[in-house]
Short mmCIF file of C-alpha atoms and ligand atoms in Angstrom, two decimals:
data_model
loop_
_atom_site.label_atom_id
_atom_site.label_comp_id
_atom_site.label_asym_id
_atom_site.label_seq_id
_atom_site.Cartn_x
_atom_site.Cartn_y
_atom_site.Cartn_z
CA UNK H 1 5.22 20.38 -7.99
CA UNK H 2 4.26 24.02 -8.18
CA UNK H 3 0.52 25.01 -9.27
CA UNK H 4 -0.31 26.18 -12.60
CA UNK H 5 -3.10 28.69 -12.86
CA UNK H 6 -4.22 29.40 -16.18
CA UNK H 7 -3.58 33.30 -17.14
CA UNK H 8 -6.61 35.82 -16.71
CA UNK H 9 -7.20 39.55 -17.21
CA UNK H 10 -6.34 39.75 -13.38
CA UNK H 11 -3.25 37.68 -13.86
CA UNK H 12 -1.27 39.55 -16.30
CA UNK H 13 1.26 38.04 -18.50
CA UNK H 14 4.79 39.47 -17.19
CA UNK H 15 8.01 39.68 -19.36
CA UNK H 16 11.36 40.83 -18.36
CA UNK H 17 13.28 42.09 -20.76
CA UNK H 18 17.35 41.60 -19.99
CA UNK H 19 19.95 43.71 -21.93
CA UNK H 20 22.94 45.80 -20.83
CA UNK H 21 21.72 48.49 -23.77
CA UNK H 22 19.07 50.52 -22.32
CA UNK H 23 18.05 51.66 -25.68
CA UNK H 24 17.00 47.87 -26.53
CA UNK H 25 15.52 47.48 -23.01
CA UNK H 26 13.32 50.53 -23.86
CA UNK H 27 12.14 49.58 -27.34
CA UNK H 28 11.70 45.92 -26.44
CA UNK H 29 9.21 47.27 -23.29
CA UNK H 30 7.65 50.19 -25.42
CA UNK H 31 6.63 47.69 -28.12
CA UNK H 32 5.36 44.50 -26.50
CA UNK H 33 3.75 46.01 -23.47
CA UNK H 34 -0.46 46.46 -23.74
CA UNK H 35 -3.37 46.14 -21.44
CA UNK H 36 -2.98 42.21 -21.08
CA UNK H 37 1.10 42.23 -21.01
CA UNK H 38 3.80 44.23 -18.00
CA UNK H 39 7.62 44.37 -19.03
CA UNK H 40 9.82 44.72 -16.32
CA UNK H 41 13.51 45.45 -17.25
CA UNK H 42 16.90 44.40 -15.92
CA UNK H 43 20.27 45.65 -16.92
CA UNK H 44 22.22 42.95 -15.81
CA UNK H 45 21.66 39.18 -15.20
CA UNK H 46 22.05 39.48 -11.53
CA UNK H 47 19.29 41.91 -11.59
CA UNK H 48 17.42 39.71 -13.46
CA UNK H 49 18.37 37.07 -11.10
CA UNK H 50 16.95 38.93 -8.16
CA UNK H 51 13.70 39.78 -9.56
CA UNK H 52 12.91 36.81 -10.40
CA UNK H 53 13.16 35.71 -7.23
CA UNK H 54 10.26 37.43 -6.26
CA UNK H 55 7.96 37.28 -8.98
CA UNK H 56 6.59 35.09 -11.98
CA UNK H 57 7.45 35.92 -15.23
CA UNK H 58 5.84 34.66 -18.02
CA UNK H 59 8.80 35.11 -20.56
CA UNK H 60 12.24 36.43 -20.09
CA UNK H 61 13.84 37.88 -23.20
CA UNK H 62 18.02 38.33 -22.47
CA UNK H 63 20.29 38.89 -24.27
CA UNK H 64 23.83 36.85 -24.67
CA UNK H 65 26.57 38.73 -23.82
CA UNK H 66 26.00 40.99 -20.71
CA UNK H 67 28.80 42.04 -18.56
CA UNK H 68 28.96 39.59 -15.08
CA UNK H 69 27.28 36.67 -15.75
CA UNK H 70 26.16 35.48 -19.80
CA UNK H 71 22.91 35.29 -20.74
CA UNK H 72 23.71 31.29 -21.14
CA UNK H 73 23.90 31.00 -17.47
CA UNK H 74 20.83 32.75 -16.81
CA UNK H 75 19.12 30.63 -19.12
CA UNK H 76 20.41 27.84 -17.16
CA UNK H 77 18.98 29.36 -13.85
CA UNK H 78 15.63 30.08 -14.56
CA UNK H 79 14.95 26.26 -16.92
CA UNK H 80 16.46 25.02 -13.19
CA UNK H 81 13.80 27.24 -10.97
CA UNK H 82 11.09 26.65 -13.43
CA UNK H 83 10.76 24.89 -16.63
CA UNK H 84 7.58 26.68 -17.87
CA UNK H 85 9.07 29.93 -18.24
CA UNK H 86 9.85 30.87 -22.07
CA UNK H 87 12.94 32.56 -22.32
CA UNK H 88 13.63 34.08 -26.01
CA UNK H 89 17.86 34.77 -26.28
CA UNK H 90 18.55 38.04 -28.53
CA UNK H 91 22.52 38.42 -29.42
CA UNK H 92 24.55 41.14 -31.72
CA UNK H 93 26.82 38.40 -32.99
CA UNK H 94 24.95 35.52 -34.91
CA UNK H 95 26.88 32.36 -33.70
CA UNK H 96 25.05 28.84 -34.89
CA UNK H 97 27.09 27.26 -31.95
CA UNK H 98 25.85 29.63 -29.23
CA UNK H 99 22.02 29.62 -30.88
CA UNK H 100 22.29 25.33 -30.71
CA UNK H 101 23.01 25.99 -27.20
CA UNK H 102 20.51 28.50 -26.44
CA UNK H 103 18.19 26.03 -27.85
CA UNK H 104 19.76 22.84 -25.74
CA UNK H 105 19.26 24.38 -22.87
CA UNK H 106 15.91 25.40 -23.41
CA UNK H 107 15.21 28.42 -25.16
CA UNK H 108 12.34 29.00 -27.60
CA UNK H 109 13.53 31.10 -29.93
CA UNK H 110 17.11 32.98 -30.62
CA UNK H 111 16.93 36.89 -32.51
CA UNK H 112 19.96 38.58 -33.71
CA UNK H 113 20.17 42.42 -33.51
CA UNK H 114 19.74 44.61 -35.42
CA UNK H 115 15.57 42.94 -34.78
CA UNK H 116 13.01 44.10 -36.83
CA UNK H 117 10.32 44.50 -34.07
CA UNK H 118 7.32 43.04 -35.58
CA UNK H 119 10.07 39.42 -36.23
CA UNK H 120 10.13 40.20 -31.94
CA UNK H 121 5.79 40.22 -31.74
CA UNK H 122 5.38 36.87 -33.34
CA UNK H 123 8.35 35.48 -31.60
CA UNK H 124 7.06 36.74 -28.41
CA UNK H 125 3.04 35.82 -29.46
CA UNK H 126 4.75 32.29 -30.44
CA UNK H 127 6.34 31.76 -26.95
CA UNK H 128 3.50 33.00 -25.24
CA UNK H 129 1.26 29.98 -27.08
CA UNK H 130 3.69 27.58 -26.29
CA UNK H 131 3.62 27.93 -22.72
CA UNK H 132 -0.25 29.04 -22.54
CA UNK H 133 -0.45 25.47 -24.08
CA UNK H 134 2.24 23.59 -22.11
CA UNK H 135 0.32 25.31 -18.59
CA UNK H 136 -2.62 24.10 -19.78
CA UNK H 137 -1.64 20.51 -20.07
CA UNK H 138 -0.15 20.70 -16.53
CA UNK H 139 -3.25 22.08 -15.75
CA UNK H 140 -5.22 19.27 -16.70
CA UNK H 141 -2.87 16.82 -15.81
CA UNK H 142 -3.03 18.30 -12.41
CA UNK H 143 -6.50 18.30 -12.08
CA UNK H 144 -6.55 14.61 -13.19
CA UNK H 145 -4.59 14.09 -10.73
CA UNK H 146 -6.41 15.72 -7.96
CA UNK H 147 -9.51 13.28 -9.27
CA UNK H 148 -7.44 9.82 -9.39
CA UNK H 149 -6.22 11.21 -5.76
CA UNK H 150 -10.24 12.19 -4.38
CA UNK H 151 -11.00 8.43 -5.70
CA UNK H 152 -8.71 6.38 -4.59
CA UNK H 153 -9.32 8.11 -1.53
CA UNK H 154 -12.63 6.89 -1.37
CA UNK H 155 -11.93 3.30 -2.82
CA UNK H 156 -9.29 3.00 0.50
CA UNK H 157 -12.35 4.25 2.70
CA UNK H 158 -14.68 1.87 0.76
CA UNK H 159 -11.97 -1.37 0.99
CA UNK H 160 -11.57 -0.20 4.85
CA UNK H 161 -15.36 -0.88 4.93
CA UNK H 162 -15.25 -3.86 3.58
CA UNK H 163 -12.53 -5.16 5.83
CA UNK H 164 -14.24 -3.71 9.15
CA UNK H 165 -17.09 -5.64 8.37
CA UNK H 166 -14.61 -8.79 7.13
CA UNK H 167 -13.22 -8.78 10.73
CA UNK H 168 -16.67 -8.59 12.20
CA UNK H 169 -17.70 -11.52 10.32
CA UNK H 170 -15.49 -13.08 11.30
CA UNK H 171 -15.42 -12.58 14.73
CA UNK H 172 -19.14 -13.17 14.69
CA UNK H 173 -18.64 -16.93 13.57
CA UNK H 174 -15.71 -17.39 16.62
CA UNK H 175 -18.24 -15.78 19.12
CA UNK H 176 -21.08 -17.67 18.12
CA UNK H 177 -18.96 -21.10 18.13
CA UNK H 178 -17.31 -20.00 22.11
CA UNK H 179 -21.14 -19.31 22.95
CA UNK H 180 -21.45 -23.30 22.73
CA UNK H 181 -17.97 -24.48 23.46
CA UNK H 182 -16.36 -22.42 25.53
CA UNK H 183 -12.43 -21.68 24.99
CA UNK H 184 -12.99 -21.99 21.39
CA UNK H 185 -12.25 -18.70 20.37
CA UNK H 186 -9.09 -18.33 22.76
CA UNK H 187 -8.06 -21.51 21.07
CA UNK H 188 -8.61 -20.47 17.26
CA UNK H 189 -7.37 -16.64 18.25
CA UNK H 190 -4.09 -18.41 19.49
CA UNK H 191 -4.11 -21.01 16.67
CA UNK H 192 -4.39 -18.48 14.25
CA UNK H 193 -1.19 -16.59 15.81
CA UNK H 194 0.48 -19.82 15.83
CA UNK H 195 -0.43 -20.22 12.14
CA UNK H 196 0.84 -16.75 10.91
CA UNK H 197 4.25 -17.29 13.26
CA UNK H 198 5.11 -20.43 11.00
CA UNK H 199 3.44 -19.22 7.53
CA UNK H 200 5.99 -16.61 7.44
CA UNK H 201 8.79 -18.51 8.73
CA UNK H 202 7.64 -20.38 5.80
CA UNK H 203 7.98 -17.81 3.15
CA UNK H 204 4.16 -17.55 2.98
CA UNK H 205 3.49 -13.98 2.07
CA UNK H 206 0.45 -11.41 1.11
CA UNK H 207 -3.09 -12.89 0.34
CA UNK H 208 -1.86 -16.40 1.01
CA UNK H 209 -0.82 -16.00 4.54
CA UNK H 210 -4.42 -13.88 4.99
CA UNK H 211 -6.20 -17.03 3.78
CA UNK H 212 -3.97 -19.47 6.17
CA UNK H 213 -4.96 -16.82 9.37
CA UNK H 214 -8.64 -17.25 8.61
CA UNK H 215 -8.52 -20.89 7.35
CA UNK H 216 -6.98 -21.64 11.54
CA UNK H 217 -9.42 -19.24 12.71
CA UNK H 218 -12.37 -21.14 11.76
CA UNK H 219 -11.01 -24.48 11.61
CA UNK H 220 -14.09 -26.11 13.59
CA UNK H 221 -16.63 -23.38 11.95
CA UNK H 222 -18.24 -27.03 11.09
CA UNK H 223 -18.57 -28.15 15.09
CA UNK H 224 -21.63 -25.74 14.46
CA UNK H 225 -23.35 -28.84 12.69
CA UNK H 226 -22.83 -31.55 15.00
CA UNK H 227 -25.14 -31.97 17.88
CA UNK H 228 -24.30 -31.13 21.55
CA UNK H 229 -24.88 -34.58 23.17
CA UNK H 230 -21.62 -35.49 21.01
CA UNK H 231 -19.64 -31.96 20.78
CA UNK H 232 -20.00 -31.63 24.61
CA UNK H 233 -20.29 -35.41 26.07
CA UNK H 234 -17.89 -35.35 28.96
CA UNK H 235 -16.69 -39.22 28.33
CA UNK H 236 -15.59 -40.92 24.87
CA UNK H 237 -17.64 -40.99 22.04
CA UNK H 238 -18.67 -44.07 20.57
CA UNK H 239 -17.74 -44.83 17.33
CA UNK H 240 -21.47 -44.25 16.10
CA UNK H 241 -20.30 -40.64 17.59
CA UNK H 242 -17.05 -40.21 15.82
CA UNK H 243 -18.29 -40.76 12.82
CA UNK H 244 -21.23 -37.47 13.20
CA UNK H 245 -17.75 -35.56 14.90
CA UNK H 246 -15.82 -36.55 11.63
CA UNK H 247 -18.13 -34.69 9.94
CA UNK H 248 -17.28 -31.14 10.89
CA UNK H 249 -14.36 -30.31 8.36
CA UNK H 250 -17.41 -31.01 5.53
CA UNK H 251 -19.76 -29.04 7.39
CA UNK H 252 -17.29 -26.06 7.99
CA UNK H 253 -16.30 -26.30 4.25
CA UNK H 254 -19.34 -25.81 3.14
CA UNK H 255 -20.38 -23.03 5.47
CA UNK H 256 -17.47 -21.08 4.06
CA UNK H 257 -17.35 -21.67 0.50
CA UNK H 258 -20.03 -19.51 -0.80
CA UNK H 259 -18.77 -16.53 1.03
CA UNK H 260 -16.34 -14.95 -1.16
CA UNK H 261 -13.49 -13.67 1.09
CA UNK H 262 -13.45 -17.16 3.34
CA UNK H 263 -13.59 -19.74 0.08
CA UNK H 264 -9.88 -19.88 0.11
CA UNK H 265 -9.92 -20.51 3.92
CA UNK H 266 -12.76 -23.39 3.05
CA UNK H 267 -9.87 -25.55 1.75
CA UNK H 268 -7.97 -25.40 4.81
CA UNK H 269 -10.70 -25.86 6.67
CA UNK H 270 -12.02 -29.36 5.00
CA UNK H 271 -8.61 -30.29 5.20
CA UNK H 272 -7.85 -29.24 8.77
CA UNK H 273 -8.09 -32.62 9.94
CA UNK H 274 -5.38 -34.62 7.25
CA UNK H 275 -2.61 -35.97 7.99
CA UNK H 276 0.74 -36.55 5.96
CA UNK H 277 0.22 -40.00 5.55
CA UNK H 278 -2.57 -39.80 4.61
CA UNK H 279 -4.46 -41.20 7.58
CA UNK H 280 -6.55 -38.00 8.31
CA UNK H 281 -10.12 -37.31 7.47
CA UNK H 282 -12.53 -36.47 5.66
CA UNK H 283 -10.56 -37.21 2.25
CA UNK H 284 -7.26 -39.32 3.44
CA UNK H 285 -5.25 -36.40 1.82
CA UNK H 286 -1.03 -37.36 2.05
CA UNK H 287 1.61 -34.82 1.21
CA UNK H 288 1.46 -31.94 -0.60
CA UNK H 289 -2.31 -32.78 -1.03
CA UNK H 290 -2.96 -31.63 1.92
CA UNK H 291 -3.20 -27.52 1.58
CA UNK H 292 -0.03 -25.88 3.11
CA UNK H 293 -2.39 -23.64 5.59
CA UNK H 294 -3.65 -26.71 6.75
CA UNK H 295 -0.53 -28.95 7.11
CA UNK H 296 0.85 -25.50 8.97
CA UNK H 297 -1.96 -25.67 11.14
CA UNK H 298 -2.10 -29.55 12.23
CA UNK H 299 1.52 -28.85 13.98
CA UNK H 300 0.38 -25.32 15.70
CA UNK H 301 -2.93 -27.19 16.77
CA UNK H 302 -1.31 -29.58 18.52
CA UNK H 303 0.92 -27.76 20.39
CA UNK H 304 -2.45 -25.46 21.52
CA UNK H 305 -3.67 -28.35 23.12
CA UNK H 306 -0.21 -29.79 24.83
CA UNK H 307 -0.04 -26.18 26.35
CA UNK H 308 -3.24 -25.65 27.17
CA UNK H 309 -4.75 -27.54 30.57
CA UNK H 310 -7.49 -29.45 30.44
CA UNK H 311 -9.65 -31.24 32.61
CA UNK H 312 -7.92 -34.48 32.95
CA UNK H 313 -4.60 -33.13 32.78
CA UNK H 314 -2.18 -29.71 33.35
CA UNK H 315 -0.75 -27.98 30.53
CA UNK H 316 2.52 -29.81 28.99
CA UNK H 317 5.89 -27.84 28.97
CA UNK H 318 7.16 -27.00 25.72
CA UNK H 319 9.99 -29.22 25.66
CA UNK H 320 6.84 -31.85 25.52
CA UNK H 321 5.50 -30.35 22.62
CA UNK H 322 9.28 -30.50 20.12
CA UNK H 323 9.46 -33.56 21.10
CA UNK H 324 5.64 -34.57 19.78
CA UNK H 325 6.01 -32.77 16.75
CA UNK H 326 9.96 -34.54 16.35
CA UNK H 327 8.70 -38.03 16.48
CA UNK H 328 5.43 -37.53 14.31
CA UNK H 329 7.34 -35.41 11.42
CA UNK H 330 6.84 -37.60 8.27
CA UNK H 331 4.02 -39.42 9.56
CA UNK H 332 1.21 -37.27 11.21
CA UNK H 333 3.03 -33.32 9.79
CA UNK H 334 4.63 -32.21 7.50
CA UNK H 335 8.62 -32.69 7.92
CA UNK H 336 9.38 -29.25 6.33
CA UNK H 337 6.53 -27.48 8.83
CA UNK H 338 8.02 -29.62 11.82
CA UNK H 339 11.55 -28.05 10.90
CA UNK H 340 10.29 -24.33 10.32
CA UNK H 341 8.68 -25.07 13.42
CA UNK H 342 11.90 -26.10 15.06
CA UNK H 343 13.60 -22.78 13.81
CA UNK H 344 11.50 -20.52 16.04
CA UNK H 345 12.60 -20.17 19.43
CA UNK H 346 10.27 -22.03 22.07
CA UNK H 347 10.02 -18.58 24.00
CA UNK H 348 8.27 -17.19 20.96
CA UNK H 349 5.54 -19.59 20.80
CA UNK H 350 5.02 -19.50 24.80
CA UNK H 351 4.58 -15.65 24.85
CA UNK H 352 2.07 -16.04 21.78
CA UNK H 353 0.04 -18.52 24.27
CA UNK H 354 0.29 -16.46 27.24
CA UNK H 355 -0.73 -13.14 25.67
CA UNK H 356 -3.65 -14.43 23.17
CA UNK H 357 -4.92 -16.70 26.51
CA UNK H 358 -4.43 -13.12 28.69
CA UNK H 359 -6.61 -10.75 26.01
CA UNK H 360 -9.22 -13.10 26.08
CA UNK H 361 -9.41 -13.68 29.60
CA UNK H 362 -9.18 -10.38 30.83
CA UNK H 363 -12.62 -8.31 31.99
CA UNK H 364 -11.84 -5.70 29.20
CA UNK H 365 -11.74 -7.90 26.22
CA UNK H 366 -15.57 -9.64 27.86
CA UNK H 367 -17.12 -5.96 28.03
CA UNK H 368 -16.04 -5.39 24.68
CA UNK H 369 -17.35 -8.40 23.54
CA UNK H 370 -20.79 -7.69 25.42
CA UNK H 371 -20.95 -4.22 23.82
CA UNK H 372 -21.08 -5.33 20.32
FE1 FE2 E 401 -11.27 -29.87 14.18
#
């Protein structure tokens, strides 16, 4: 889009008058030209052509039939270049079907000769309104434009904010919940991969799979509420125990549901823990109860924990893990997660272990988390 200026005393209005006879070129530039207005002539519409090339005219007045090329055509040229310039078509022979044309193709206004001058003035004054007003209007609309531009400009700097600090809420939580169990936020960093792997094999999409990243992420946000002689006892619990452990989806649902952005992730969260049928905690959710997010993460936290070692045993091949989440589809997940699960090459989900378990390890990713 080119830039419209509106017309001042230093920006002279410029016509170009177009006409094989040079006694019309001369009367045409003798009469409309004043302090505010410069005609320029051409005798020929290649001239014509060529000069305006290299400058802006405000109005080009031509006239039909020139030797060469018609005055039609250079109508056609200049609405082409630029669609603001007023071009007023002046012809010896009046012919409605050329004037319709004209017209068609843009002109404002079509004069026969022999033109009484002053009919010329207030065609000429006439054009020049038009396209004062039509310049104006892209004006405007320009400068509208520039203003929607400057603020959505500063509404994405102001939503960039707000997701910086989203991300360090959220790694806030994760930290403070590894400061008391360590692993934890390897585990619900590679959870959360796991989750967003299968929610778009799924078809999950947009705000949804957002909500099912976070919802894995913080999964055991709620461990926060339940004391350490139970979350870190290095034997069984007692039953007494389980029942304060059962507690965390609760807890972590209502940590989360007051904050805005994670309220959606609260449902996953409480129901983190369900199972398909419907022998899960807290609620003894079954089916499509159960929030997809959560039903997507039961399957990926399993498989965390078959590949990850722990104390009493090594880490499980993958092989171990299909074959977990093939005999529990339909009873402990959800047979449509098990089989997106299935779709996904097993190399996929063992590079998504290795490299989440590698960032968090490595001395870098400690001294970042140290500088914050
Ligand atoms: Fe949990």
């Amino acid at each position: 889009m080119r830039d419209y200026f509106l017309p001042s005393k230093a920006n002279p209005v410029k016509i170009l008058i177009v006409d094989d006879d040079a006694n019309v070129r001369s009367i045409l530039a003798q009469h409309l030209s004043h302090e505010n207005c410069a005609c320029i002539t051409s005798e020929n519409a290649f001239d014509a052509l060529n000069k305006i090339k290299h400058t802006d005219f405000s109005l080009v007045i031509s006239d039909v039939m020139m030797p060469g090329m018609a005055g039609t055509e250079l109508l056609r040229f200049i609405k082409r270049q630029d669609s603001a310039t007023s071009v007023i078509m002046i012809t010896g022979v009046l012919d409605i079907g050329t004037a319709v044309d004209c017209l068609r193709l843009g002109a404002c206004d079509y004069i026969t000769k022999p033109f009484n001058l002053p009919v010329v003035r207030r065609a000429v004054d006439r054009a020049l309104e038009q396209r004062q007003l039509l310049i104006e209007n892209q004006y405007y609309q320009q400068e509208l434009e520039k203003k929607v531009r400057e603020q959505l400009g500063k509404l994405n700097g102001a939503l960039k904010e707000v997701e910086e600090s989203y991300k360090i809420t959220l790694e806030a939580i994760t930290t403070a919940l590894d400061a008391r169990e360590h692993e934890t936020q390897a585990h619900s960093q590679r959870v959360r991969e796991f989750t967003l792997t299968l929610a778009r094999q799924l078809g999950l999409e947009g705000e949804d799979l957002v909500h099912a990243g976070r919802g894995a992420l913080l999964h055991d946000v709620g461990k926060i509420g339940v004391p350490d002689s139970i979350l870190l006892k290095p034997a069984k619990l007692t039953v007494e125990e389980w029942v304060e452990m059962k507690k965390h989806p609760q807890i972590g649902y209502d940590i989360l549901l007051p904050i805005k952005f994670l309220s959606p992730a609260a449902e996953i969260v409480l129901s983190h823990q369900e199972r398909w049928d419907g022998k899960g905690y807290p609620n003894g959710l079954g089916g499509t109860d159960i929030p997809l997010g959560a039903r997507i993460f039961a399957a990926v936290d399993t498989m965390d924990a078959m590949l990850s070692n722990r104390p009493y045993r090594k880490a499980l091949p993958i092989e171990a893990v299909t074959e977990e989440l093939r005999r529990f589809s339909g009873t402990q997940f959800d047979p449509q997660v098990v089989e997106a699960f299935l779709s996904i090459p097993c190399e996929t989900w063992l590079s998504i272990h290795e490299s989440v378990t590698l960032l968090y390890k490595s001395q870098e990713f400690q001294d970042l988390l140290c500088r914050k």
